[in-house]
PDB file of C-alpha atoms and ligand atoms in Angstrom:
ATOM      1  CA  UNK P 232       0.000   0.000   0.000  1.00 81.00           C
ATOM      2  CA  UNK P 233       1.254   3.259  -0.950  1.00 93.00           C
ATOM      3  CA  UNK P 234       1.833   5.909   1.191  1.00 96.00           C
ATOM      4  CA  UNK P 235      -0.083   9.191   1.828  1.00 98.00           C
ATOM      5  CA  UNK P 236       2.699  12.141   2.630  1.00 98.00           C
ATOM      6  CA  UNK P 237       2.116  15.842   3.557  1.00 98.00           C
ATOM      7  CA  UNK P 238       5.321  17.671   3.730  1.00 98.00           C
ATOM      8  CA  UNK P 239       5.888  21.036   4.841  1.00 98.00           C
ATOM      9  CA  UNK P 240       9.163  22.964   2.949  1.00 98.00           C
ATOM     10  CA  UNK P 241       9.300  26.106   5.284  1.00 98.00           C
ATOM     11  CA  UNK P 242      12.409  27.161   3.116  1.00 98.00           C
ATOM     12  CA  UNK P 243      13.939  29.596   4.493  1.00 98.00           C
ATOM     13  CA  UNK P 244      11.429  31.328   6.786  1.00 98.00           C
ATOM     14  CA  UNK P 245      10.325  30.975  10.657  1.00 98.00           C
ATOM     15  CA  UNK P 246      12.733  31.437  13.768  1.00 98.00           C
ATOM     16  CA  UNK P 247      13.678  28.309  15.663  1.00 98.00           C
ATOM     17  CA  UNK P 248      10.714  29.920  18.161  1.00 98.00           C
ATOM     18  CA  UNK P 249       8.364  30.106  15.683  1.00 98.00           C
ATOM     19  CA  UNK P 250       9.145  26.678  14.381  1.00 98.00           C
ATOM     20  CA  UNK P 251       9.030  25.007  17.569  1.00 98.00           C
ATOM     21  CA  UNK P 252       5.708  26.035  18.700  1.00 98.00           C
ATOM     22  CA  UNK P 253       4.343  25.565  15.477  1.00 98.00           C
ATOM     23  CA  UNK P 254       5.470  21.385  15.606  1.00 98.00           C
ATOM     24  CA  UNK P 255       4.257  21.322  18.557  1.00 97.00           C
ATOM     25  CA  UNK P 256       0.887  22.348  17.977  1.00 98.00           C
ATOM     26  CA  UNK P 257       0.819  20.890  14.735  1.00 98.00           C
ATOM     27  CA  UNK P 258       1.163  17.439  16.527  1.00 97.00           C
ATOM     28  CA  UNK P 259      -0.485  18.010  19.621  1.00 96.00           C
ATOM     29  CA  UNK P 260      -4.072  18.866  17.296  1.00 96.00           C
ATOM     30  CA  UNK P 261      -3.509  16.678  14.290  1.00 94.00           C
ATOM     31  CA  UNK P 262      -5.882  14.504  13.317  1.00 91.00           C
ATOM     32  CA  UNK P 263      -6.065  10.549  13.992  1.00 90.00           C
ATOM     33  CA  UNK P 264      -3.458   9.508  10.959  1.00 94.00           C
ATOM     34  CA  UNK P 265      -3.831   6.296   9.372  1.00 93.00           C
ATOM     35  CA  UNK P 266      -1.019   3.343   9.116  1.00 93.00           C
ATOM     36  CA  UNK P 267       0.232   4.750   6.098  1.00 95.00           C
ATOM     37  CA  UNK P 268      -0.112   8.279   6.679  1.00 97.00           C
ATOM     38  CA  UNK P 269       3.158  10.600   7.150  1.00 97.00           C
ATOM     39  CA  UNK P 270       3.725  14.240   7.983  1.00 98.00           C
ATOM     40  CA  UNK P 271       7.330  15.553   7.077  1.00 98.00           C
ATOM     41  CA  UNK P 272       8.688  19.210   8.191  1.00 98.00           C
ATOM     42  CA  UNK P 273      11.308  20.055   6.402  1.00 98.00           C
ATOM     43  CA  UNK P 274      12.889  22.601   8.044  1.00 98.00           C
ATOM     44  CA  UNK P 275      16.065  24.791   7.837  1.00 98.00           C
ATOM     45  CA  UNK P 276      19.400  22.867   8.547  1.00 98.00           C
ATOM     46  CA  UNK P 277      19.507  25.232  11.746  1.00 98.00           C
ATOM     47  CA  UNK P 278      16.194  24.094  13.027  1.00 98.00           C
ATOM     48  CA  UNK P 279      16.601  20.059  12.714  1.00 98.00           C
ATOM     49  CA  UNK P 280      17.975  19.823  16.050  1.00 98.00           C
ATOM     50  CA  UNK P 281      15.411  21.111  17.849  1.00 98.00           C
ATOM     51  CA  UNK P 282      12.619  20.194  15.803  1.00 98.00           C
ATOM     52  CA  UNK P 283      14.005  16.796  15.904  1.00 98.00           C
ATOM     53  CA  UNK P 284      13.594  16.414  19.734  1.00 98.00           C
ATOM     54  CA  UNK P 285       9.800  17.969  19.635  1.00 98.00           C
ATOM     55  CA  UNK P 286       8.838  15.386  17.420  1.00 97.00           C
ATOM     56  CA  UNK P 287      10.819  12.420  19.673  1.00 97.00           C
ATOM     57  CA  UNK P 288       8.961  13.789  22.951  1.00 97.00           C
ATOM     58  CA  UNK P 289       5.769  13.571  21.197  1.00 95.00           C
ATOM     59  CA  UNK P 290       6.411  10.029  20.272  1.00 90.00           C
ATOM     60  CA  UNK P 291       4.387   9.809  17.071  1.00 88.00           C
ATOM     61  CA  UNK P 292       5.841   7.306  14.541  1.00 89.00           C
ATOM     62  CA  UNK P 293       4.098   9.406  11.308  1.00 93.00           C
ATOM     63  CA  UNK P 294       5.670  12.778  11.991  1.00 97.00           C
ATOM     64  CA  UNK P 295       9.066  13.085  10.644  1.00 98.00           C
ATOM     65  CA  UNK P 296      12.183  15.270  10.166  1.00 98.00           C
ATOM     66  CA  UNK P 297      12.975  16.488   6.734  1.00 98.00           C
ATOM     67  CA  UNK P 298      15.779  18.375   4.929  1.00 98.00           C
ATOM     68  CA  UNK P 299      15.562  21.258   2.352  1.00 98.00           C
ATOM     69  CA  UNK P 300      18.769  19.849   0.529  1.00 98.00           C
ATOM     70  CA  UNK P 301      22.607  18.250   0.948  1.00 97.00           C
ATOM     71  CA  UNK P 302      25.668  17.795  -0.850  1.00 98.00           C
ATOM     72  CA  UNK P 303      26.217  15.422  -2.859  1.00 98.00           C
ATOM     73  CA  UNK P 304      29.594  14.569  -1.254  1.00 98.00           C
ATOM     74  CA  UNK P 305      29.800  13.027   2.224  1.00 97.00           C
ATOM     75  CA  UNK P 306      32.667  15.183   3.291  1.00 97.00           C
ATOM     76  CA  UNK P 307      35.407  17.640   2.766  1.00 97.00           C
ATOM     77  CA  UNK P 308      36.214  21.022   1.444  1.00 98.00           C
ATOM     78  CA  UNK P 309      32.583  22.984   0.211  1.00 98.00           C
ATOM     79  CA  UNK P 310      32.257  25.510   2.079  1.00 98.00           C
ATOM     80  CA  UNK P 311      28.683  26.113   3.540  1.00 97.00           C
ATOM     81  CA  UNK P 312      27.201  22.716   3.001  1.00 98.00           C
ATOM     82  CA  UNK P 313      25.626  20.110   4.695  1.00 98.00           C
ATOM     83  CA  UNK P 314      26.442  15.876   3.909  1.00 98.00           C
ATOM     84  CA  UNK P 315      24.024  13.866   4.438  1.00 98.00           C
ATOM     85  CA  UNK P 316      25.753  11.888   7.186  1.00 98.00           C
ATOM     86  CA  UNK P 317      25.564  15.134   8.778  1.00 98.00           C
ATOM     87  CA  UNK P 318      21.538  15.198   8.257  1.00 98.00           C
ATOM     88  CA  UNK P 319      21.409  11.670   9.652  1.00 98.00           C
ATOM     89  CA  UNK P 320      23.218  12.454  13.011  1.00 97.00           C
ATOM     90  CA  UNK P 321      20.282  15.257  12.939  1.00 97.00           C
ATOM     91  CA  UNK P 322      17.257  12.807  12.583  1.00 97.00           C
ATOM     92  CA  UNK P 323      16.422  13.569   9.279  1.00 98.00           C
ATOM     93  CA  UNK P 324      14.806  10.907   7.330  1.00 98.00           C
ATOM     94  CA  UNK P 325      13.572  12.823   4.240  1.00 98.00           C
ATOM     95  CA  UNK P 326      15.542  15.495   1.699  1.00 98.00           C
ATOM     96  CA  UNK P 327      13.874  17.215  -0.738  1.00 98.00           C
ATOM     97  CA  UNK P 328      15.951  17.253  -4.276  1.00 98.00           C
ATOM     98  CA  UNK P 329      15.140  19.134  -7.203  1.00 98.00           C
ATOM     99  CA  UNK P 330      12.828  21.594  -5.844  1.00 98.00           C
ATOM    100  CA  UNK P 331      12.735  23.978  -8.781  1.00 98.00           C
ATOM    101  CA  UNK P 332      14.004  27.178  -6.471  1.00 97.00           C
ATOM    102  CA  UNK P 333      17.578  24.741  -6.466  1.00 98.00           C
ATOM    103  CA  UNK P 334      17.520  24.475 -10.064  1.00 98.00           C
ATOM    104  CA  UNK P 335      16.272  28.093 -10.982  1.00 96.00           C
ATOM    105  CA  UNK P 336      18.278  30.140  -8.419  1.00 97.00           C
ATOM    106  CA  UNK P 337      21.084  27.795  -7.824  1.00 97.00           C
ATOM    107  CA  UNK P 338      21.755  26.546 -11.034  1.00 97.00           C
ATOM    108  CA  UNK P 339      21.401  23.120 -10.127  1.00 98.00           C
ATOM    109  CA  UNK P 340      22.021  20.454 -12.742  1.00 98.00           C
ATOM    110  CA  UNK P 341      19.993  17.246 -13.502  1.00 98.00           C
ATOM    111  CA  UNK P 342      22.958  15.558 -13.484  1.00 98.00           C
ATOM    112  CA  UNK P 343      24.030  17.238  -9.978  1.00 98.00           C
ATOM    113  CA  UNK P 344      20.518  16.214  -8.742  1.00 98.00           C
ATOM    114  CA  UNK P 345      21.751  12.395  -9.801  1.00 98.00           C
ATOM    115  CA  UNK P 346      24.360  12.232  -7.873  1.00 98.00           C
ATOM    116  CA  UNK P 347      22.460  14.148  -4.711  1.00 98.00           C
ATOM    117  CA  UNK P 348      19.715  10.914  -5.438  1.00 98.00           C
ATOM    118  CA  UNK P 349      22.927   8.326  -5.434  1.00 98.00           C
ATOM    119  CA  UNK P 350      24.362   9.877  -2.338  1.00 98.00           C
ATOM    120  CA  UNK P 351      21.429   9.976  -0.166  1.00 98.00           C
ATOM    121  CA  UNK P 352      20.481   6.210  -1.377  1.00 98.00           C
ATOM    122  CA  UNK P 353      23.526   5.204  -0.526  1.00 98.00           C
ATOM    123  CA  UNK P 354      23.172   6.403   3.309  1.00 98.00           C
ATOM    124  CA  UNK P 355      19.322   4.932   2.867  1.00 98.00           C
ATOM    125  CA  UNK P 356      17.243   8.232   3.222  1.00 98.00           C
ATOM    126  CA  UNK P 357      14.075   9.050   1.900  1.00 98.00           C
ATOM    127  CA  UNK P 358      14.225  11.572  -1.204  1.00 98.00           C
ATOM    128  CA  UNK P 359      10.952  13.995  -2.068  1.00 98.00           C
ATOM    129  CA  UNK P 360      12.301  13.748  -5.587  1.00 98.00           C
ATOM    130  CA  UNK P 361      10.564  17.495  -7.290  1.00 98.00           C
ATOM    131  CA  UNK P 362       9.790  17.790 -10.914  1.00 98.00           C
ATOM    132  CA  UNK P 363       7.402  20.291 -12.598  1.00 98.00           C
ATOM    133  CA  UNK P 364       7.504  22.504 -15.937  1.00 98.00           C
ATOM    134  CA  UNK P 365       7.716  26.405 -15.872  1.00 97.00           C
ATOM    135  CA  UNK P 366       4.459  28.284 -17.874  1.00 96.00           C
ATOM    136  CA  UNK P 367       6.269  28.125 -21.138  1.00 96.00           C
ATOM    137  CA  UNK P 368       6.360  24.897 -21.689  1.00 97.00           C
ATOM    138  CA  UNK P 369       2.724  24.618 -20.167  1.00 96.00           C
ATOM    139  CA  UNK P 370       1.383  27.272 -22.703  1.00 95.00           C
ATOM    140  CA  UNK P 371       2.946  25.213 -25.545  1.00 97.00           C
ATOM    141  CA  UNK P 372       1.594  21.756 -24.483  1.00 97.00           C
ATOM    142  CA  UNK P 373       4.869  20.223 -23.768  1.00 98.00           C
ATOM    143  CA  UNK P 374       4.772  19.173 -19.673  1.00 98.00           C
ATOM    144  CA  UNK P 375       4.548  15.612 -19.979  1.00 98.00           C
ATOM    145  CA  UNK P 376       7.877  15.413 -22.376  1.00 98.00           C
ATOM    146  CA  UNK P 377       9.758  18.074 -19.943  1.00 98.00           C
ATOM    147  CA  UNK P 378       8.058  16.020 -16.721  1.00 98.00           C
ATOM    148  CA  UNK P 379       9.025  12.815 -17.734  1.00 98.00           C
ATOM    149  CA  UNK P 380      13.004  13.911 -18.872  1.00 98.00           C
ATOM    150  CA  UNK P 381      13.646  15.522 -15.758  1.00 98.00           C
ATOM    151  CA  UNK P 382      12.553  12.062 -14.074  1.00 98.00           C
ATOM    152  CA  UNK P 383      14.238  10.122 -16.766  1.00 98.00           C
ATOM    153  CA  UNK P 384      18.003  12.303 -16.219  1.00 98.00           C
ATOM    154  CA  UNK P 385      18.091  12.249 -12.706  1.00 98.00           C
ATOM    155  CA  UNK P 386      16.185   8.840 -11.616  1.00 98.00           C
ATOM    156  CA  UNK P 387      15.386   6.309 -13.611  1.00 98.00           C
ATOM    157  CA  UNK P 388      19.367   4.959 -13.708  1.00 98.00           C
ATOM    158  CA  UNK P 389      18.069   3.823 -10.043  1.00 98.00           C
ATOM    159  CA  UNK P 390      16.707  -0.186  -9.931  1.00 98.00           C
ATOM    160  CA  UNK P 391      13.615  -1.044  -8.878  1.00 97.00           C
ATOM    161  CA  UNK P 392      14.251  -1.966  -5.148  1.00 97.00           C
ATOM    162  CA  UNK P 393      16.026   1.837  -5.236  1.00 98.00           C
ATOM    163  CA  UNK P 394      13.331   3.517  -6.319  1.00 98.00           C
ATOM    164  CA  UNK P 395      10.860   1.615  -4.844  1.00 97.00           C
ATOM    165  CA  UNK P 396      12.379   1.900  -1.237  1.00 97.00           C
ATOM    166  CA  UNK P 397      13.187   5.479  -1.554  1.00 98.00           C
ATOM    167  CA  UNK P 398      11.839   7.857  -3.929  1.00 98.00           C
ATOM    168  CA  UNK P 399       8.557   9.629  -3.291  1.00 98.00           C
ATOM    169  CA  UNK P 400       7.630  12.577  -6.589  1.00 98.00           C
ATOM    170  CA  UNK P 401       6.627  15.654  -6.078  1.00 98.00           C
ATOM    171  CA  UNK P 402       4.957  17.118  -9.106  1.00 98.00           C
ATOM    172  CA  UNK P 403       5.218  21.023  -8.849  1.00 98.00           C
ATOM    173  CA  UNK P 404       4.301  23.100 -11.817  1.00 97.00           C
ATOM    174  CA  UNK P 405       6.713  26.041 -11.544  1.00 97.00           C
ATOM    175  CA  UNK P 406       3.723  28.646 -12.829  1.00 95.00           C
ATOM    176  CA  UNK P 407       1.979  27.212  -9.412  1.00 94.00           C
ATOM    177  CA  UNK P 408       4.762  27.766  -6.444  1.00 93.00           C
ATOM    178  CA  UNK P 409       3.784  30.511  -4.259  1.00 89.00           C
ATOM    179  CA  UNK P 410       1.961  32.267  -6.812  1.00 91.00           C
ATOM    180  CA  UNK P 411      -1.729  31.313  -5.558  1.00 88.00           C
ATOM    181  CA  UNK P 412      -2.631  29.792  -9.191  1.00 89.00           C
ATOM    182  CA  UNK P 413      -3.146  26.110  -8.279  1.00 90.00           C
ATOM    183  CA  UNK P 414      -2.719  23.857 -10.908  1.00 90.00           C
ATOM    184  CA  UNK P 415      -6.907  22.566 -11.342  1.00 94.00           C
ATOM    185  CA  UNK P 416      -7.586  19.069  -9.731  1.00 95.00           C
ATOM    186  CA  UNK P 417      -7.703  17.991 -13.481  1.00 96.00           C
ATOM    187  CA  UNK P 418      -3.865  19.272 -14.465  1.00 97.00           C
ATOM    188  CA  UNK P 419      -3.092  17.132 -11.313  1.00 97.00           C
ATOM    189  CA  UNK P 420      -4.933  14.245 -12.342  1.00 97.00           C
ATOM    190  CA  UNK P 421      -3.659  14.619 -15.374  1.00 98.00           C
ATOM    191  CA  UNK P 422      -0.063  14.781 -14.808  1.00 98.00           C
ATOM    192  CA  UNK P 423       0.327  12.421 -11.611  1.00 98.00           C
ATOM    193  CA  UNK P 424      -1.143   9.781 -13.991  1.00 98.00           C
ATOM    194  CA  UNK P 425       1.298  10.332 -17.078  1.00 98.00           C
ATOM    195  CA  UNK P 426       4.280  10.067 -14.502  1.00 98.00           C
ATOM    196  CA  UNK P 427       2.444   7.014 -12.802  1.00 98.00           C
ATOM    197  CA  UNK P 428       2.204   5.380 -16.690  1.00 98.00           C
ATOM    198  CA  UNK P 429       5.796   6.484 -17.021  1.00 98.00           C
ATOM    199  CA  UNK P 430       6.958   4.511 -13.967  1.00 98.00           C
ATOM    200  CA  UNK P 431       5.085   1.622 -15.016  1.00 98.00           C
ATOM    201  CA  UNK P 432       6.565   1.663 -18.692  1.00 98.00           C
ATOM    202  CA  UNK P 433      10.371   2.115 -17.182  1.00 98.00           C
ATOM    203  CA  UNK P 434       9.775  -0.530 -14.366  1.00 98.00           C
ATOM    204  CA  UNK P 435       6.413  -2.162 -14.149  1.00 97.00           C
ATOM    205  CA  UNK P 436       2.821  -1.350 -12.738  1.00 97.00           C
ATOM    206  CA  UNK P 437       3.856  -3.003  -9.184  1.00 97.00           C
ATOM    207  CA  UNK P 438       6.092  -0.290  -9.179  1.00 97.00           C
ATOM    208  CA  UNK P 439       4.047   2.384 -10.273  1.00 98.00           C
ATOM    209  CA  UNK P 440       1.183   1.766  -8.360  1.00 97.00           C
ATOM    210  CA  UNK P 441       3.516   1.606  -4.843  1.00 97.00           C
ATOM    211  CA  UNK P 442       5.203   4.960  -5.276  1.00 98.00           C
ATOM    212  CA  UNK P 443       3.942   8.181  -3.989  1.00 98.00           C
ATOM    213  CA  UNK P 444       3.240  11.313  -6.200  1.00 98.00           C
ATOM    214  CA  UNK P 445       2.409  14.742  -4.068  1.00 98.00           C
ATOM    215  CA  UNK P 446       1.251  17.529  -5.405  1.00 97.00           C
ATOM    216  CA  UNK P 447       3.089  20.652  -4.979  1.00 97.00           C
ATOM    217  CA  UNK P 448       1.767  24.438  -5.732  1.00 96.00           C
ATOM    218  CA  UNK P 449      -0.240  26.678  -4.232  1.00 95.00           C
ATOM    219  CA  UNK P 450      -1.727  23.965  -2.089  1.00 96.00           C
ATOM    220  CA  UNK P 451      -3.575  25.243   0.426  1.00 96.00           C
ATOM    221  CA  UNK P 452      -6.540  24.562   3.522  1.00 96.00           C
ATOM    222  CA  UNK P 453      -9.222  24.875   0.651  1.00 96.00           C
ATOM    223  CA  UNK P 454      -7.903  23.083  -2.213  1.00 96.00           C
ATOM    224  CA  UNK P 455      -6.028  20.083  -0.760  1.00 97.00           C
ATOM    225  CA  UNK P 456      -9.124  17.887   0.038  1.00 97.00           C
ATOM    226  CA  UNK P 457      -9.932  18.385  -3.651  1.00 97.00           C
ATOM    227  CA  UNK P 458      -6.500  17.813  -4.813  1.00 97.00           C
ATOM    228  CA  UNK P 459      -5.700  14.843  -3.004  1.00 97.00           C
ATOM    229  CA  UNK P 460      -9.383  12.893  -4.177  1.00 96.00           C
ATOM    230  CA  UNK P 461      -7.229  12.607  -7.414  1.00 96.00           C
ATOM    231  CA  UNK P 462      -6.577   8.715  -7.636  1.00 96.00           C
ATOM    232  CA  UNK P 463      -3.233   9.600  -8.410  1.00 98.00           C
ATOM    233  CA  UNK P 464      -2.396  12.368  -6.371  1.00 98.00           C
ATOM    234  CA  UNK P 465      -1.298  11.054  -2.523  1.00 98.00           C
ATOM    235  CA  UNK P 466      -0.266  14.098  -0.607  1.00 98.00           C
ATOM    236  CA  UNK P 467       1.076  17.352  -0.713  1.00 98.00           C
ATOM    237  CA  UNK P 468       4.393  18.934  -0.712  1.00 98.00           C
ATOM    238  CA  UNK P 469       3.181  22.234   1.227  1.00 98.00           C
ATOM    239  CA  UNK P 470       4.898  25.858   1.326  1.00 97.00           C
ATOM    240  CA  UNK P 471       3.276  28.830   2.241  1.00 97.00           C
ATOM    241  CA  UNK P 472       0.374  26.774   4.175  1.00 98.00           C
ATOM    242  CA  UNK P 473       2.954  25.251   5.946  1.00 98.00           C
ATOM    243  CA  UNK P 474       3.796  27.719   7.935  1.00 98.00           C
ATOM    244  CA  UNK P 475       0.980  28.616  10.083  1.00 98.00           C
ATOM    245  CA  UNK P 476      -1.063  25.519  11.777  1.00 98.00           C
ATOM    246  CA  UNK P 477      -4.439  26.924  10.868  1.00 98.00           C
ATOM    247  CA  UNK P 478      -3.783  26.545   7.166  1.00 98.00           C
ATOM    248  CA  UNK P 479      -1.417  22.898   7.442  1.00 98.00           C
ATOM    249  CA  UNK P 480      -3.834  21.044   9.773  1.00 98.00           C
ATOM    250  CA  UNK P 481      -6.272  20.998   7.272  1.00 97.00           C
ATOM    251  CA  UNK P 482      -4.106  19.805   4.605  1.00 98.00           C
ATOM    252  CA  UNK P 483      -3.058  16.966   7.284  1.00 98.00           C
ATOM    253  CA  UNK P 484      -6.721  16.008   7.750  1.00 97.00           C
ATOM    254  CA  UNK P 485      -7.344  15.875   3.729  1.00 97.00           C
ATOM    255  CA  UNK P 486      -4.963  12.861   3.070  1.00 95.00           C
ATOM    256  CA  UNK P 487      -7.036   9.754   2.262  1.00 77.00           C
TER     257      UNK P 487
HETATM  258  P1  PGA J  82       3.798  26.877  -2.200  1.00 54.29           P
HETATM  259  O1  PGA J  82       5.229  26.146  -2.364  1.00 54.29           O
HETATM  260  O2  PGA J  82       2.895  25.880  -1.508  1.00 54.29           O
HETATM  261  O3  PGA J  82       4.068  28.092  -1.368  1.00 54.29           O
HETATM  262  O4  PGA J  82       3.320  27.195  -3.575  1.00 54.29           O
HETATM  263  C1  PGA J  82       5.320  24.791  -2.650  1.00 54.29           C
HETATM  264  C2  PGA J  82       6.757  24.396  -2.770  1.00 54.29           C
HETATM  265  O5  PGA J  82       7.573  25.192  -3.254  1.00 54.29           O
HETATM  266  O6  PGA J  82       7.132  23.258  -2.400  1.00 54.29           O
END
């Protein structure tokens, strides 16, 4: 049984204050989750610690610790970044790669985001792989080619066990992220089940049908409910609304 996943990227906002009594809450009201329900915060590299012991005093199996990003080297001289050995002594269990603010702003490669996926399999982590196409290629028709090549350049060198055992998709149309146009339950739809008929046409329908594809976008308190119905669509991969408990409990209580 697939999984149903809600992860918060905070990026880079909210004091370790702010943070802290926003887990807490978050946990102390969430709903009842179900066996294979999981809520990830993914939090700046200078909040793990902390948010790492909230969630190990509450004692709830489904909440976990997640990282915005990590090298793709376990050690040595880059100045300013983080290994994922590092991330592990932390707590994390989850790193989001390819979110498209890494590739836009930071110029980060497909074939960077490879080796990132390689590393972090290696030391057995959970990767919230992103993908998503900016308007352009939107307005000319072309998401599911530019969808399924991003997957195809930085994943699909992985085996089946790999990518079974560790890669959850986020699909995040770029036109979508924290702009307040959601992509329409439809475009979700739509695209969750071209990447799910990819997977099964690379590996096989076992496959496809296991792995988890969130939505990410705009996803807010009112839409996720609708957004997650989607057969294909089993979470969200949350900004904005992730940063205030009013707006993410909701979107917690809308996985199915
Ligand atoms: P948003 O961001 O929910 O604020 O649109 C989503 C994301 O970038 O993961």
């Amino acid at each position: 049984m697939r999984k149903n996943i809600v992860a918060g990227n905070w990026k880079m906002n909210l004091s370790i204050a702010e943070a802290s009594n926003l887990v807490e809450t978050i946990i102390d009201a969430a709903p009842a989750l179900r066996e294979n329900h999981v809520v990830v915060f993914c939090t700046p590299f200078t909040h793990l610690q902390t948010i790492a012991k909230i969630i190990d005093s509450k004692g709830h199996s489904q909440f976990a610790l997640g990282a915005q990003n990590c090298n793709d080297q376990i050690a040595g001289a880059f100045t300013g970044e983080i290994s994922v050995n590092m991330l592990k002594e932390m707590g994390v269990t989850y790193v989001i790669i390819g979110h498209s603010e890494r590739r836009q702003l930071f110029g980060e490669s497909s074939d960077f985001l490879k080796k990132k996926v390689d590393t972090l399999i290696a030391a057995n982590m959970q990767i919230l792989f992103c993908c998503g196409e900016p308007l352009e290629i939107r307005n000319a028709g072309e998401q599911n080619q530019y969808v399924q090549k991003q997957l195809s350049d930085s994943l699909f060198h992985l085996d089946a066990a790999q990518m079974k055992n560790h890669i959850t998709i986020a699909y995040e149309p770029i036109w979508a992220i924290g702009t307040g146009v959601t992509a329409s339950t439809q475009q979700a739809q739509d695209m969750h089940a071209h990447i799910r008929h990819v997977l099964s046409e690379t590996y096989d329908s076992q496959l496809a049908a296991d792995i988890s594809i969130l939505y990410g976008g705009s996803c807010n308190a009112q839409n996720a409910e609708d957004l997650f119905a989607n057969e294909d669509v089993d979470g969200g991969l949350i900004g904005g609304a992730a940063l205030k408990s009013e707006t993410f409990l909701p979107i917690i209580s809308a996985m199915h």
